[in-house]
Every structure is written in structure tokens, then in C-alpha cells.
mmCIF file of C-alpha atoms in Angstrom:
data_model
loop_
_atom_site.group_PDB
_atom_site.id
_atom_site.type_symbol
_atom_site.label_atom_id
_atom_site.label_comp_id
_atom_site.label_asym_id
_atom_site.label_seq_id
_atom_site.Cartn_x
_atom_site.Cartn_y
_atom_site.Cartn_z
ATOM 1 C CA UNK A 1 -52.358 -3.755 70.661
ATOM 2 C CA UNK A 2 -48.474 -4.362 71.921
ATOM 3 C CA UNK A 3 -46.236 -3.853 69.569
ATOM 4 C CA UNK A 4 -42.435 -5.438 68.776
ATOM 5 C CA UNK A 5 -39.449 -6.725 66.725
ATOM 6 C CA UNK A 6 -37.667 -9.708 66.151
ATOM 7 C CA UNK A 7 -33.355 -8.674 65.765
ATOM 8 C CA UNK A 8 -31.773 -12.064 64.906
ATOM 9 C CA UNK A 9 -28.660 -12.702 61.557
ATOM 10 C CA UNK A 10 -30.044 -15.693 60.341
ATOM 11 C CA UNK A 11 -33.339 -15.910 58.503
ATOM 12 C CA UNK A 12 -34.791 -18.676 59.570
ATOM 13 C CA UNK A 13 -34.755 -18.637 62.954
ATOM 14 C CA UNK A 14 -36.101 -15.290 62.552
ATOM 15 C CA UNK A 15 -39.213 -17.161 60.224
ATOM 16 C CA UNK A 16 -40.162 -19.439 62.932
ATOM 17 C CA UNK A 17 -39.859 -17.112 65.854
ATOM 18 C CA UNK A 18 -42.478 -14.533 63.822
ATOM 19 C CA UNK A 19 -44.473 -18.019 62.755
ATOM 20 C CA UNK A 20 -44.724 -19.089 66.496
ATOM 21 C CA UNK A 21 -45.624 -15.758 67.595
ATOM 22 C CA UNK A 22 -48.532 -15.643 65.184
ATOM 23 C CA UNK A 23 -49.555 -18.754 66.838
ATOM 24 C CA UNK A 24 -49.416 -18.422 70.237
ATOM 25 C CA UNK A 25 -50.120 -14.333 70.328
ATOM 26 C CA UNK A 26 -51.738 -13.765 66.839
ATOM 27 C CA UNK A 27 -52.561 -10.002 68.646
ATOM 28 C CA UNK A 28 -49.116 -9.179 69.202
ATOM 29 C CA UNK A 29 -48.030 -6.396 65.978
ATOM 30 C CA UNK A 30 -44.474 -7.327 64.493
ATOM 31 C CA UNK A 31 -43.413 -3.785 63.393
ATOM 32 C CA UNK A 32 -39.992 -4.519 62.077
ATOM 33 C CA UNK A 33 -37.082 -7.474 61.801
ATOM 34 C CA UNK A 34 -33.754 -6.432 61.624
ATOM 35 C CA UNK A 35 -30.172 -8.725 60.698
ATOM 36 C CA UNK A 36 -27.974 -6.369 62.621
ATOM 37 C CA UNK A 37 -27.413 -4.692 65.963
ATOM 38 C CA UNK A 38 -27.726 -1.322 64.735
ATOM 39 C CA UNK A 39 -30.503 -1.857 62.904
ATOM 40 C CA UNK A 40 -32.566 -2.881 66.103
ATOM 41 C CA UNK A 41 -31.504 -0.180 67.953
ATOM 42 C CA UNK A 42 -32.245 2.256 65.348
ATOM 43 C CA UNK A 43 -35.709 0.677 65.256
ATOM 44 C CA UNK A 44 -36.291 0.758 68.738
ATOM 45 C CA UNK A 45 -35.480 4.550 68.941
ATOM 46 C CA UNK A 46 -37.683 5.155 65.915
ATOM 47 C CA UNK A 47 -40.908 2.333 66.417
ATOM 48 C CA UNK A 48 -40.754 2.357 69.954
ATOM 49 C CA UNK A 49 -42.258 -1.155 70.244
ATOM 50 C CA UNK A 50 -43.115 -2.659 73.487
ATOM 51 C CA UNK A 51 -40.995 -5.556 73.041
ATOM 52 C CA UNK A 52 -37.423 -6.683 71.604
ATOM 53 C CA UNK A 53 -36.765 -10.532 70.671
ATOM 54 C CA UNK A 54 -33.314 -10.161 70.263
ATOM 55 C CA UNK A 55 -30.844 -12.293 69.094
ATOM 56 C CA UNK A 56 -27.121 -12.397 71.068
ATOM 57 C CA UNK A 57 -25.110 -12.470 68.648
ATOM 58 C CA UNK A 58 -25.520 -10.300 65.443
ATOM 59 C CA UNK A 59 -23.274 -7.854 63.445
ATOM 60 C CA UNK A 60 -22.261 -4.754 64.254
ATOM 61 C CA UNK A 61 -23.600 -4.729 68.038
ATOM 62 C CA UNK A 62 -24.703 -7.131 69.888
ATOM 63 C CA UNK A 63 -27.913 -7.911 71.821
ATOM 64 C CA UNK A 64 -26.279 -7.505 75.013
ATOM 65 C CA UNK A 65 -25.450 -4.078 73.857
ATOM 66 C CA UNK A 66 -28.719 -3.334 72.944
ATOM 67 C CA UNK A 67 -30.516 -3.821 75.673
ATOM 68 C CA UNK A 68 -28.157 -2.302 78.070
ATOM 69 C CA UNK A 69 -28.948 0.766 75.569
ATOM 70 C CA UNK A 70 -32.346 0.693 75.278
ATOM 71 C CA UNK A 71 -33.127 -0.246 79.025
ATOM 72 C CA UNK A 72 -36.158 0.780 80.522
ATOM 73 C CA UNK A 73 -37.630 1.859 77.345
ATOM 74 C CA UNK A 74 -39.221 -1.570 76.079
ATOM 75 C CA UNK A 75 -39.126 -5.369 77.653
ATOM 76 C CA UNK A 76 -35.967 -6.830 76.276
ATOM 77 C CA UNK A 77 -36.397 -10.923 75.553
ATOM 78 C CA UNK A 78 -33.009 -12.827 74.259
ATOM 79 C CA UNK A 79 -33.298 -15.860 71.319
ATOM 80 C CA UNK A 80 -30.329 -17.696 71.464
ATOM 81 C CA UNK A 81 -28.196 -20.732 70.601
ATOM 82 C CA UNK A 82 -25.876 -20.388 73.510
ATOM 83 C CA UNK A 83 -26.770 -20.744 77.151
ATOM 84 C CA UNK A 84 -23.268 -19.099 78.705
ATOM 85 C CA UNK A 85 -24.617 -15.452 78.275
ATOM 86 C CA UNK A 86 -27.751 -15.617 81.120
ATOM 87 C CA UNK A 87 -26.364 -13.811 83.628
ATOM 88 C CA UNK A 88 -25.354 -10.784 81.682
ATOM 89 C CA UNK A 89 -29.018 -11.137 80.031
ATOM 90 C CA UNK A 90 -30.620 -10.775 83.155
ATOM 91 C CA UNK A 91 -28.369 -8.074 84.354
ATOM 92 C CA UNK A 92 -29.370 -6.159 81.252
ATOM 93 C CA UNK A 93 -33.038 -5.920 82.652
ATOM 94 C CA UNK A 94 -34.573 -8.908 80.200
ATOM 95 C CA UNK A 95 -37.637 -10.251 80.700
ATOM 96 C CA UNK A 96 -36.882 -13.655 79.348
ATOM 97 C CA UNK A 97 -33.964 -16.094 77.828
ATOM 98 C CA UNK A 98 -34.919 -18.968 75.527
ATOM 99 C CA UNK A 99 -32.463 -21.056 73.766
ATOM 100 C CA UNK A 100 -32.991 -22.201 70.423
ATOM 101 C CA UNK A 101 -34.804 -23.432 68.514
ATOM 102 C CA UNK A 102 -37.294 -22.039 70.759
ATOM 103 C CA UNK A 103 -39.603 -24.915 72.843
ATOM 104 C CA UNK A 104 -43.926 -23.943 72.283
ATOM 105 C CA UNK A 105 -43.933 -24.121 76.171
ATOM 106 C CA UNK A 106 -41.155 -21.774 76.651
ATOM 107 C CA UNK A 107 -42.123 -19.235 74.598
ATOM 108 C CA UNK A 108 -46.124 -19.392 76.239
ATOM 109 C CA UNK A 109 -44.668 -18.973 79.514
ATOM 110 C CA UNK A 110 -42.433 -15.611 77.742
ATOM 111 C CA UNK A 111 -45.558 -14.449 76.179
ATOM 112 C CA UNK A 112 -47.534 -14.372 79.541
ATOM 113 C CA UNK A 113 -44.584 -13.156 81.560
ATOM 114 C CA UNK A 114 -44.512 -10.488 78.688
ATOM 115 C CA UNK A 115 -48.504 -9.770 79.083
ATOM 116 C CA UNK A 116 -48.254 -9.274 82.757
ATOM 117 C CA UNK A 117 -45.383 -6.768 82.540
ATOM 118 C CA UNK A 118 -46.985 -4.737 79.869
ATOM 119 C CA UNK A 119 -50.194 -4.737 81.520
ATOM 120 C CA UNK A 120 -48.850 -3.483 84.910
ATOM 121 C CA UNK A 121 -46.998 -0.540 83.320
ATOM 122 C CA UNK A 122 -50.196 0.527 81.496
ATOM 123 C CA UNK A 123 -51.674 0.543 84.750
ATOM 124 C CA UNK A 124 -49.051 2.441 85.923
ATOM 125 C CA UNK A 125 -48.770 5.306 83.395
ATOM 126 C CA UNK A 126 -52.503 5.751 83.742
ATOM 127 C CA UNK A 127 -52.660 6.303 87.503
ATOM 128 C CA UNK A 128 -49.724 9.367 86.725
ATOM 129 C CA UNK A 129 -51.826 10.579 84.407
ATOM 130 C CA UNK A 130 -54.658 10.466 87.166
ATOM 131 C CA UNK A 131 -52.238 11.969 89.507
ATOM 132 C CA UNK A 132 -51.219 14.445 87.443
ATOM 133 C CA UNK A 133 -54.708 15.537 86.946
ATOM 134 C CA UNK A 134 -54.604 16.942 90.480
ATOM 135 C CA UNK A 135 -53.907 20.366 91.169
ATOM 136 C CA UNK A 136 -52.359 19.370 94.689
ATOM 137 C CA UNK A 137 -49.935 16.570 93.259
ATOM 138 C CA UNK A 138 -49.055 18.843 90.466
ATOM 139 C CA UNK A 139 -48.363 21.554 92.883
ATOM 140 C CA UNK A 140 -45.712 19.116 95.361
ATOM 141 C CA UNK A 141 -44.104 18.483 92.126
ATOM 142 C CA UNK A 142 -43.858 21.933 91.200
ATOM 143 C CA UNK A 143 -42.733 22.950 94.393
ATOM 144 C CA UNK A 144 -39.965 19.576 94.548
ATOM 145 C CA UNK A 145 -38.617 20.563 91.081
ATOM 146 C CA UNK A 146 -38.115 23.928 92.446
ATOM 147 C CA UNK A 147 -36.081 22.728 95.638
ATOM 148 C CA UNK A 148 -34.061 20.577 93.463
ATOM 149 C CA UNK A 149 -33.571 23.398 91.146
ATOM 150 C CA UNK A 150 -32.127 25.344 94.391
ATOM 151 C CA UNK A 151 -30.087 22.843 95.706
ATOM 152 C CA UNK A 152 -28.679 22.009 92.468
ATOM 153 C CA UNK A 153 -27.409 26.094 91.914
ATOM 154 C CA UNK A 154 -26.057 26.112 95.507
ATOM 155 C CA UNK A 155 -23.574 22.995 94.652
ATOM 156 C CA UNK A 156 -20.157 24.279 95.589
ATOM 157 C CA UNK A 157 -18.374 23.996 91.962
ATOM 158 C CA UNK A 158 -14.702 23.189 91.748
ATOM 159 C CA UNK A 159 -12.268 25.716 90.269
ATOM 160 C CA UNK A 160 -8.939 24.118 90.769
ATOM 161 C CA UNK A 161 -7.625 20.468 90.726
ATOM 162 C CA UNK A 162 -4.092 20.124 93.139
ATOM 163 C CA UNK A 163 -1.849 17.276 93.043
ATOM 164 C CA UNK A 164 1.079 16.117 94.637
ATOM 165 C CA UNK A 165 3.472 15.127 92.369
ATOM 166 C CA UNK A 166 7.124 14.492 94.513
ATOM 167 C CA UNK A 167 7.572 16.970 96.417
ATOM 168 C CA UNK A 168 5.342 19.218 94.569
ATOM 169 C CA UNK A 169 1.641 20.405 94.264
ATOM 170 C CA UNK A 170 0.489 21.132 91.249
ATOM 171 C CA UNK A 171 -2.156 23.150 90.633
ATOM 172 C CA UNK A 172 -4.675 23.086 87.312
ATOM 173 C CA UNK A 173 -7.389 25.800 87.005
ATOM 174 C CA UNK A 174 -10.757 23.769 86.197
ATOM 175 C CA UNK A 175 -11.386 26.011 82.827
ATOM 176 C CA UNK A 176 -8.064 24.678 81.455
ATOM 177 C CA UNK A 177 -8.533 20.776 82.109
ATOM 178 C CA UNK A 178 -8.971 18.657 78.978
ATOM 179 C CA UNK A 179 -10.758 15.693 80.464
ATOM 180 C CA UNK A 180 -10.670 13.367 83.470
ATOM 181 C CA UNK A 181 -10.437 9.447 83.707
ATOM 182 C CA UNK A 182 -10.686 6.972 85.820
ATOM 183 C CA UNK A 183 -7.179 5.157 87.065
ATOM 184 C CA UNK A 184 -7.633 2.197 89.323
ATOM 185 C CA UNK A 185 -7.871 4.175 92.846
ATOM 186 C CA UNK A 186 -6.941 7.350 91.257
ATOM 187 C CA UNK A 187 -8.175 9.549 88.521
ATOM 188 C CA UNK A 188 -6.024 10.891 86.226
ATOM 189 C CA UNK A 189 -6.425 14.931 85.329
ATOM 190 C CA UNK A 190 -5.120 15.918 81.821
ATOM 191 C CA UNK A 191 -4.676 19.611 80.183
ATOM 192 C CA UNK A 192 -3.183 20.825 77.143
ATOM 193 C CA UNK A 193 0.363 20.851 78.547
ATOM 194 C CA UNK A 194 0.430 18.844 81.361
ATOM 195 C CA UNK A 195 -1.432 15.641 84.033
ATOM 196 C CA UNK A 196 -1.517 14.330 86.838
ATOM 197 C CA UNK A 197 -3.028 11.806 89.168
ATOM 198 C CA UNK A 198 -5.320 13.016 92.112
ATOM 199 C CA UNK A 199 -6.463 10.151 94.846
ATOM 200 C CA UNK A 200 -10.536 11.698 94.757
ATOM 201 C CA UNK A 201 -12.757 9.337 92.581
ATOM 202 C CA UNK A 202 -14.073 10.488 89.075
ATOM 203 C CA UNK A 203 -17.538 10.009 90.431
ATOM 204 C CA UNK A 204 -17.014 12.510 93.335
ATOM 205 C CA UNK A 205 -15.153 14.951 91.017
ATOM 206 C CA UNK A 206 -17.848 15.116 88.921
ATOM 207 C CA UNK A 207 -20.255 16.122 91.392
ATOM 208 C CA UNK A 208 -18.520 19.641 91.677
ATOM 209 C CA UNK A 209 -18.079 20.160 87.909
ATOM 210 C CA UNK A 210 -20.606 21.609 85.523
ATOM 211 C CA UNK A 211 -22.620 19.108 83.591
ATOM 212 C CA UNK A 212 -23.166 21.940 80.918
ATOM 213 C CA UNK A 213 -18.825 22.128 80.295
ATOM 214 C CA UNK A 214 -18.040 18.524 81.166
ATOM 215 C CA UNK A 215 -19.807 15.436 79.475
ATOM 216 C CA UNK A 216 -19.507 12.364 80.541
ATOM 217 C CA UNK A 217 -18.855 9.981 77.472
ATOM 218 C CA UNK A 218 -17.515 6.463 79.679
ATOM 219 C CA UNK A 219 -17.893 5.367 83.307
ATOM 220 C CA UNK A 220 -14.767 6.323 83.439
ATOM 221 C CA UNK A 221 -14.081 9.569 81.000
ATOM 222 C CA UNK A 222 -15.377 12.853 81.543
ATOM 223 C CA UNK A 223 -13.930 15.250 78.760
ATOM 224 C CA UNK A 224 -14.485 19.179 78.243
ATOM 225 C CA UNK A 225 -17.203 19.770 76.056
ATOM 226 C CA UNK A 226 -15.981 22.488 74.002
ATOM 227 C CA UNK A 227 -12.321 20.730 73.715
ATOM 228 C CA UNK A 228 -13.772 18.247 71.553
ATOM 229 C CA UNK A 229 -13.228 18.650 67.818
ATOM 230 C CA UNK A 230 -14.424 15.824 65.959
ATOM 231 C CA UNK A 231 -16.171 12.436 67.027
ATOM 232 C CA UNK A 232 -15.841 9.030 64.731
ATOM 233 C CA UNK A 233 -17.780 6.551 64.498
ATOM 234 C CA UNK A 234 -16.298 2.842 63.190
ATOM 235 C CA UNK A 235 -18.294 0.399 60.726
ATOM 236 C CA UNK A 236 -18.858 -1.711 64.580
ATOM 237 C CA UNK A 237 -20.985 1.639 65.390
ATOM 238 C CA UNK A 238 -18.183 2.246 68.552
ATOM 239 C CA UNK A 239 -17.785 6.406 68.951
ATOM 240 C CA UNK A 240 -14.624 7.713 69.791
ATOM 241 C CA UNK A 241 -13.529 11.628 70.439
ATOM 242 C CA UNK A 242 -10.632 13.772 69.482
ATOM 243 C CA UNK A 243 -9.964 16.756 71.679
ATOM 244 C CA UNK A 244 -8.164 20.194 71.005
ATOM 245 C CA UNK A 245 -4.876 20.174 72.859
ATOM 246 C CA UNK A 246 -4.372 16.119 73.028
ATOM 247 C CA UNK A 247 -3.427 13.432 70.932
ATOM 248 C CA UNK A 248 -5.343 10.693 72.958
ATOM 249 C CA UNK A 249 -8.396 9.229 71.275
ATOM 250 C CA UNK A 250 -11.020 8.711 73.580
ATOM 251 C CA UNK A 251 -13.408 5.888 73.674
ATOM 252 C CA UNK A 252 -16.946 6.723 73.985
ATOM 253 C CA UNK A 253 -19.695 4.342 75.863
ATOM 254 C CA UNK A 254 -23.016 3.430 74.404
ATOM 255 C CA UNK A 255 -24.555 4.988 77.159
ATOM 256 C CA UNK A 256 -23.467 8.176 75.962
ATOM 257 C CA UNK A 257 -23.533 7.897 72.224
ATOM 258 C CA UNK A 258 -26.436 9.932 72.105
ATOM 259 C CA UNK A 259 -24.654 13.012 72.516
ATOM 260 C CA UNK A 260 -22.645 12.339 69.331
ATOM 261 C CA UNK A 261 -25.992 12.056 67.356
ATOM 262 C CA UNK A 262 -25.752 14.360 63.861
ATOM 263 C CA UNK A 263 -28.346 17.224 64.339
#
């Protein structure tokens, strides 16, 4: 039985959506209906349904924002009054957009879209459960874990940062950098006392820096791990991080949240 929940503000579109459902997929289990962003995602972390109906716009996060968050892990469907946000839908990975009040036909043509998907990734996790059941497949992937393992712990890391500043070259030892972020064409190298702008990309610096002392917390930010001395989170559910040695408040993605999670 596939499972889901409807995330829409308003009650009564959230009524009819569950009423048509009953109709038109009386199997399909409505596990939860949440009023607010956060609520959804919270419920998707903790039901894990198959499916999302959410709404655009809603408190506290939008639908947008959950479904870039929660991509991959169940098929994302938008409800909404407003037909302007499509493109970032589908960029989002969703399976559907239907503009209220929801048509019967639309919705039957969602459902069996829906069906199809869900059907071909139970096919799919049962043939890697079949592969997995095979003593030669499980060995390759023993043996390709083990050569990425390798390569990984042969990665040349960095242990100083120069920049040319003027006429001079500065030079920062890696264990003393506070964080790194992304400046237009530059990226911009910060420590306790003192920055400076180097012309490599944040996403090639990070390749030579240890993901174990520097997190990633924004496309763009990459921050010392252990520099970091408190993390807030607003009533809108954004994170942002202090660090030890800086006065800048950094802001922290929802891609990387997670890290920020109370134990």
C-alpha cells in the first residue's frame, strides 16, 4: 500500500484534495496533513511516505523548499493556485503540477503518473536486493569501495592558502582558516586576524580540504568545523552559524541543515 501527505495552509483545499484522493485512489494511505512547511518536512523525515502533495505557498518554508530538501527520497507533487512557479517545480524533481482547485482529469492522469513511478522503483530496489544476493556482485562492490577508499586517502590535502595582495603574498596555514566563501570569480579566505581573496574556485578548494575539519553549510560557504560555537535557528526555520574568531554570521543552506540537528 503507497503511502503519503497532503502539506497545504488552508483547510479546505486540503478537504477536497484528501476527498478526491479517496475517490479516485481509495488504496492510497494518507499518513499525515500538515498547515506548515516545517511540519511536512518533519513528517517526511519521520513517515517516510511515498508521496508529498504539497502546497507552494505555506508558512514557515515553502514547498519549493521542501522538495529541493527532501529530493530523491519520495515523489514530490505541487497543489497550487498560481501557475508562475512550474519551472522551479520541475527543477525540484516533481512528479506533477496541478493548479487549483484541482480538475478530476488532472489529478487521474497525477495518480497514474504517480503509480508508474512507484512501481518502477519497487522493481528497482528488488533487483539490488537480488543483486546483492550474489556473492560475485557483492564482492566488485567490496573490492570498488575499497579502491575508492584508496584513492580517497591518497588525495593530495592542502596545507597553505597564498594570495597576492599588492605586491604581496600572503600566506595562511590551512589549520588556522576560519571558513571559505564564494566571491563572484574569486573565493574569499578568512582567519581569525586576517582575509583575503584567492582566484581558485570554492569547489576546487574543497577538493583538497578535509571533509572531517571543513563542512560545507552553503554552495558557497565552507566553515571550520570546530570554529563554530553556536548555530540559530529563526521562527522561518533558516540556520545560521557563529564562529570563534569572527563576527560574521553565516547563513546556512537547507541542504545542509542536517548537520545542525540537536543530538
Amino acid at each position: 500500500m503507497s503511502t503519503a501527505i497532503i502539506a497545504d495552509d488552508e483547510d479546505l483545499p486540503r478537504t477536497e484534495l484528501r476527498r478526491m484522493l479517496q475517490q479516485y485512489w481509495p488504496e492510497l494511505q494518507i499518513i499525515a496533513e500538515c498547515e506548515h512547511g516545517l511540519d511536512a518536512l518533519e513528517a517526511i523525515h519521520t513517515q517516510q511516505p511515498d508521496i508529498a502533495f504539497l502546497d507552494i505557498r505555506m508558512p514557515g518554508m515553502s514547498g519549493l523548499d521542501v522538495a529541493h530538501a527532501v529530493k530523491g527520497r519520495c515523489h514530490a507533487l505541487f497543489t497550487t493556485a498560481y501557475d508562475s512557479h512550474a519551472i522551479d517545480a520541475f527543477a525540484a524533481g516533481v512528479i506533477d503540477y496541478l493548479l487549483k482547485p484541482i480538475v478530476a482529469e488532472r489529478l487521474i492522469e497525477a495518480i497514474a503518473r504517480l503509480k508508474e513511478r512507484i512501481a518502477a522503483k519497487n522493481i528497482q530496489q528488488k533487483t539490488e536486493q537480488l543483486a546483492s544476493s550474489d556473492p560475485r556482485l557483492e564482492l566488485n562492490k567490496m573490492m570498488q569501495e575499497l579502491d575508492k577508499r584508496l584513492r580517497h586517502t591518497t588525495t593530495e590535502r592542502i596545507r597553505w592558502i597564498s594570495a597576492s595582495v599588492g605586491d604581496t603574498i600572503k600566506m595562511f596555514p590551512v589549520d588556522k582558516i576560519l571558513f571559505f566563501s564564494s566571491d563572484e570569480k574569486y573565493t574569499r579566505v578568512v582567519s581569525s586576524d586576517d582575509e583575503a581573496h584567492v582566484r581558485k574556485p570554492l569547489k576546487e578548494l574543497i577538493e583538497g580540504l578535509d571533509p572531517e575539519v571543513f563542512w560545507q553549510i552553503h554552495r558557497g560557504v565552507v566553515v571550520r568545523a570546530d570554529a563554530i560555537a553556536r548555530a540559530q535557528r529563526d521562527q522561518m526555520g533558516r540556520v545560521t552559524v557563529e564562529l570563534r574568531g569572527s563576527t560574521e554570521i553565516l547563513k546556512v543552506s537547507l541542504a545542509y541543515a542536517w548537520r545542525f540537528k540537536p543530538m
